[in-house]
Short mmCIF file of C-alpha atoms in Angstrom, two decimals:
data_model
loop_
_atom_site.label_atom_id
_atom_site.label_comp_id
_atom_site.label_asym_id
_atom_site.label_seq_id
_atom_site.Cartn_x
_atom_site.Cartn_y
_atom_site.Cartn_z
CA UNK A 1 79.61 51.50 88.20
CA UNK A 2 81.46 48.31 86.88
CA UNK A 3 80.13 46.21 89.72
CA UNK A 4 76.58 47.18 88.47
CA UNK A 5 77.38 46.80 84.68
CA UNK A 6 78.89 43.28 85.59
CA UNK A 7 75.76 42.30 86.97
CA UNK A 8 73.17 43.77 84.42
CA UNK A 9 74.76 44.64 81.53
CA UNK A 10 73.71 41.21 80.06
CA UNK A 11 69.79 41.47 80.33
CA UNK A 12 68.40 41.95 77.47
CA UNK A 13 66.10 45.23 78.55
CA UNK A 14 65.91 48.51 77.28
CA UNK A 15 67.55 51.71 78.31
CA UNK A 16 65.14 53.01 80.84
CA UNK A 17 64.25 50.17 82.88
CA UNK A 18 68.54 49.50 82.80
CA UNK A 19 68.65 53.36 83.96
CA UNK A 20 65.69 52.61 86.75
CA UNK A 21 67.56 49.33 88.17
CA UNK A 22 71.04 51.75 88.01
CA UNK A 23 69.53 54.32 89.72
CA UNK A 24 67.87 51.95 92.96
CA UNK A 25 71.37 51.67 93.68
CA UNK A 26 72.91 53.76 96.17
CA UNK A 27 76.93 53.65 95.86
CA UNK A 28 78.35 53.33 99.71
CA UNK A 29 81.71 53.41 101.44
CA UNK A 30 82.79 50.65 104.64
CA UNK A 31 86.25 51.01 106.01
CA UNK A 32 88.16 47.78 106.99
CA UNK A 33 86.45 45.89 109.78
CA UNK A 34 83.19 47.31 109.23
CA UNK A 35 80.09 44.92 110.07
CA UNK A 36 77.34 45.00 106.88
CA UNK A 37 75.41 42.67 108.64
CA UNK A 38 75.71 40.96 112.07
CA UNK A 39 74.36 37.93 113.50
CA UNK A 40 70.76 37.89 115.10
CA UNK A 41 70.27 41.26 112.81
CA UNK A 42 67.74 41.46 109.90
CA UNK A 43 69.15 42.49 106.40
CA UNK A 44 67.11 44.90 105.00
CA UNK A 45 69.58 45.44 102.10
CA UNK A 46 72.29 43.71 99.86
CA UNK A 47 75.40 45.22 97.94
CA UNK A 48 77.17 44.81 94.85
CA UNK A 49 80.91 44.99 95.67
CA UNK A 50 82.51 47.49 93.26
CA UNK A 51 85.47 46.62 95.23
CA UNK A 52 86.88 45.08 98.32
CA UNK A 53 86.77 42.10 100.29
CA UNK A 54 84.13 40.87 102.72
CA UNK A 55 83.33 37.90 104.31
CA UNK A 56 80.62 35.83 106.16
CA UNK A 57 81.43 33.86 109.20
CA UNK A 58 79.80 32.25 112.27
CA UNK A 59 81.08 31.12 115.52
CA UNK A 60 81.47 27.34 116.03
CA UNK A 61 79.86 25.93 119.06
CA UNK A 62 83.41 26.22 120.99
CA UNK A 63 83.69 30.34 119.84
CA UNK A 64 85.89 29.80 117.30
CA UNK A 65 85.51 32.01 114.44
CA UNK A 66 84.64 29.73 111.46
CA UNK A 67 84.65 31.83 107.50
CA UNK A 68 81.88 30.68 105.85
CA UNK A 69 81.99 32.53 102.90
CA UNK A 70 84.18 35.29 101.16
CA UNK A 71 82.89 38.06 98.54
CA UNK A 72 85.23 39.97 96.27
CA UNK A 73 85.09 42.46 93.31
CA UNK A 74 81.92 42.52 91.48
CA UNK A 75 80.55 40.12 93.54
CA UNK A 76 76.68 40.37 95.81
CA UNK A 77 77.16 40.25 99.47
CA UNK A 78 74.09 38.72 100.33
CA UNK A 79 72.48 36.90 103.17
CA UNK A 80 69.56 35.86 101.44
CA UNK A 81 67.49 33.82 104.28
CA UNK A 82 67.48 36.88 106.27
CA UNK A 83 66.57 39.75 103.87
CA UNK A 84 63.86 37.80 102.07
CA UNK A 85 62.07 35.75 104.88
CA UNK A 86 63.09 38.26 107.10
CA UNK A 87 64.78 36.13 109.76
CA UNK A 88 67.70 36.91 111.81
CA UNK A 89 70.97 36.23 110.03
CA UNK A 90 73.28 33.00 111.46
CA UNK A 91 76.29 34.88 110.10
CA UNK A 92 77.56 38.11 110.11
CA UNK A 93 79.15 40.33 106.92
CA UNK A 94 82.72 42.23 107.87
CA UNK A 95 84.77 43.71 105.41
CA UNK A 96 88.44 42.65 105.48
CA UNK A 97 89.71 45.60 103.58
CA UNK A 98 87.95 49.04 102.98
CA UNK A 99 85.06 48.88 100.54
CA UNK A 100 83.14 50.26 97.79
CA UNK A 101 79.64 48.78 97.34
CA UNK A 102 76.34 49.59 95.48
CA UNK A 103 73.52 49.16 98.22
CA UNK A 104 69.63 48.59 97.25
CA UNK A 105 67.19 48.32 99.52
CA UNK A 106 64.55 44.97 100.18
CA UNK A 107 61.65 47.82 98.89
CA UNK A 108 63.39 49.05 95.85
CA UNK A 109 64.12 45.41 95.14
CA UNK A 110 60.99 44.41 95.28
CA UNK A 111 59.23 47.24 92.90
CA UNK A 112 62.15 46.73 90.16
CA UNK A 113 61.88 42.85 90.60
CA UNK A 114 57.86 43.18 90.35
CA UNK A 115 57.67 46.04 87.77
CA UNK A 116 60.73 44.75 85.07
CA UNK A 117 60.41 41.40 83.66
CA UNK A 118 63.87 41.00 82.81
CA UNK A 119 64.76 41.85 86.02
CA UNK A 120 62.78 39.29 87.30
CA UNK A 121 64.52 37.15 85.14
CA UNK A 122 67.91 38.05 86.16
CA UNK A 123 66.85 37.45 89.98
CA UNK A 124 65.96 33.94 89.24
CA UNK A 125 69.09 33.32 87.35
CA UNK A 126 71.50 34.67 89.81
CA UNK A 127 69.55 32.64 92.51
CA UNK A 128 69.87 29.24 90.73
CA UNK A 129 73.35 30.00 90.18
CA UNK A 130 74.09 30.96 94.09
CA UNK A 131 72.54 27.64 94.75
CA UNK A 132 74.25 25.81 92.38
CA UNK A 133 77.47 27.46 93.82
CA UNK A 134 76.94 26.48 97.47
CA UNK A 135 75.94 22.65 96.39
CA UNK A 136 79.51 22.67 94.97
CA UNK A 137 80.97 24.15 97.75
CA UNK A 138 79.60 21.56 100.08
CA UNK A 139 80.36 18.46 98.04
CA UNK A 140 84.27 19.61 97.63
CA UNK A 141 84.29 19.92 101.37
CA UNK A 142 83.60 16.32 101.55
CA UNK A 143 85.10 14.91 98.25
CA UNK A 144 88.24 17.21 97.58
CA UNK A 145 91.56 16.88 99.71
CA UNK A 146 92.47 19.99 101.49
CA UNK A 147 95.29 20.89 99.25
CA UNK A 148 92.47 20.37 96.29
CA UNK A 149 90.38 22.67 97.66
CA UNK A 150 93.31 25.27 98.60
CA UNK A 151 93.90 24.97 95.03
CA UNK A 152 90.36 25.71 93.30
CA UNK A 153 90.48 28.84 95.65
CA UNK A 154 93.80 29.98 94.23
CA UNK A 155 92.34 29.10 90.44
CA UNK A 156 88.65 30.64 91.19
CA UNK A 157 88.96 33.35 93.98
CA UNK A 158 92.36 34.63 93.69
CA UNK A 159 91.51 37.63 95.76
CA UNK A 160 91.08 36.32 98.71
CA UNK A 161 94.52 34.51 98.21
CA UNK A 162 96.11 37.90 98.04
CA UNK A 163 93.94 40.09 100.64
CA UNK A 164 92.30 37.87 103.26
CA UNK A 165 94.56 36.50 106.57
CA UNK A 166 95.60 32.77 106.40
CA UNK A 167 93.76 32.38 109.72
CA UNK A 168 90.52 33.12 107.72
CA UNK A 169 91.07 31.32 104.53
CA UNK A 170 92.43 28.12 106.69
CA UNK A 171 88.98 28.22 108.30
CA UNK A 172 86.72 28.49 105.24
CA UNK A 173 89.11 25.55 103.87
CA UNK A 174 87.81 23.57 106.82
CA UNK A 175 91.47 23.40 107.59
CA UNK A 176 93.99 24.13 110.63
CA UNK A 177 96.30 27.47 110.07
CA UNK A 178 99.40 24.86 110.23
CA UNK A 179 98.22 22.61 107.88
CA UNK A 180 97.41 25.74 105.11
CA UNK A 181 101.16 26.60 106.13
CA UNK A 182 102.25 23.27 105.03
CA UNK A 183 100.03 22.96 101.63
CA UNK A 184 101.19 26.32 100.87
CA UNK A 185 105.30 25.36 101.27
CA UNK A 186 104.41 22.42 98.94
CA UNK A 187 102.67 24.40 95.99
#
């Protein structure tokens, strides 16, 4: 319930339309390795972590696996192109550890996000700040040095420091493993 509280605890709504958007959450388990989503599927859901670790990754045009994203405690493991325009997802969702997550469905989305303003609201805010987010994602990946980057992920995202393989945080780095071995020796 802390994920959810994280998430809507600021709004500034009343107790029953806070105790309708609680309750269009469903609270699931995944084990480790789990898929929440796989490529070509359509999402037809989204999940507050309550906790865990999950990421997003694609394969590269040679197969390699190539992390994309990662999504910790508290956070929404989302892939938004495919469960609102309804298009196959590019990336697929696997939990790296075992997972606790509050699910709500596109529909129940929809009727909360239609029928509570603040909700609404909320929505819109969380979307301009996931934008916001990936922009600054891509401009470090051109205008911070490897080790720069390795070290805003240590500062912002400790998690995944502690709980996701090098392999995978080397790739979301844009880095090789050997060259995350060597920033890592010189921190």
């Amino acid at each position: 319930m802390k994920a959810l509280l994280h998430h809507y605890q600021n709004l500034a709504i009343n107790q029953s339309d806070l105790d309708k958007i609680m309750m269009g959450h469903e609270l699931v388990q995944f084990s480790k390795n789990d898929f929440l989503l796989r490529k070509d599927e359509k999402a037809y859901e989204y999940y507050i972590l309550e906790s865990g670790l999950v990421r997003s990754f694609i394969h590269d045009y040679q197969g390699n696996e190539i992390t994309t994203d990662f999504f910790g405690n508290h956070d929404i493991v989302i892939e938004v192109t495919s469960l609102f325009l309804q298009f196959p997802s590019p990336e697929n969702l696997q939990c790296l550890t075992d997972c606790t997550a509050w699910k709500i469905d596109f529909n129940t989305f929809q009727t909360l996000y239609h029928t509570i303003p603040t909700f609404s609201e909320w929505g819109r805010s969380w979307m301009t700040f996931a934008l916001h987010t990936n922009k600054k994602r891509f401009i470090d990946m051109v205008s911070l040095s490897a080790t720069q980057r390795y070290q805003n992920l240590i500062k912002n995202k400790p998690q995944i420091i502690k709980q996701a393989a090098l392999k995978y945080i080397a790739s979301y780095l844009g880095i090789t493993d050997t060259s995350l071995s060597r920033i890592r020796k010189e921190q």
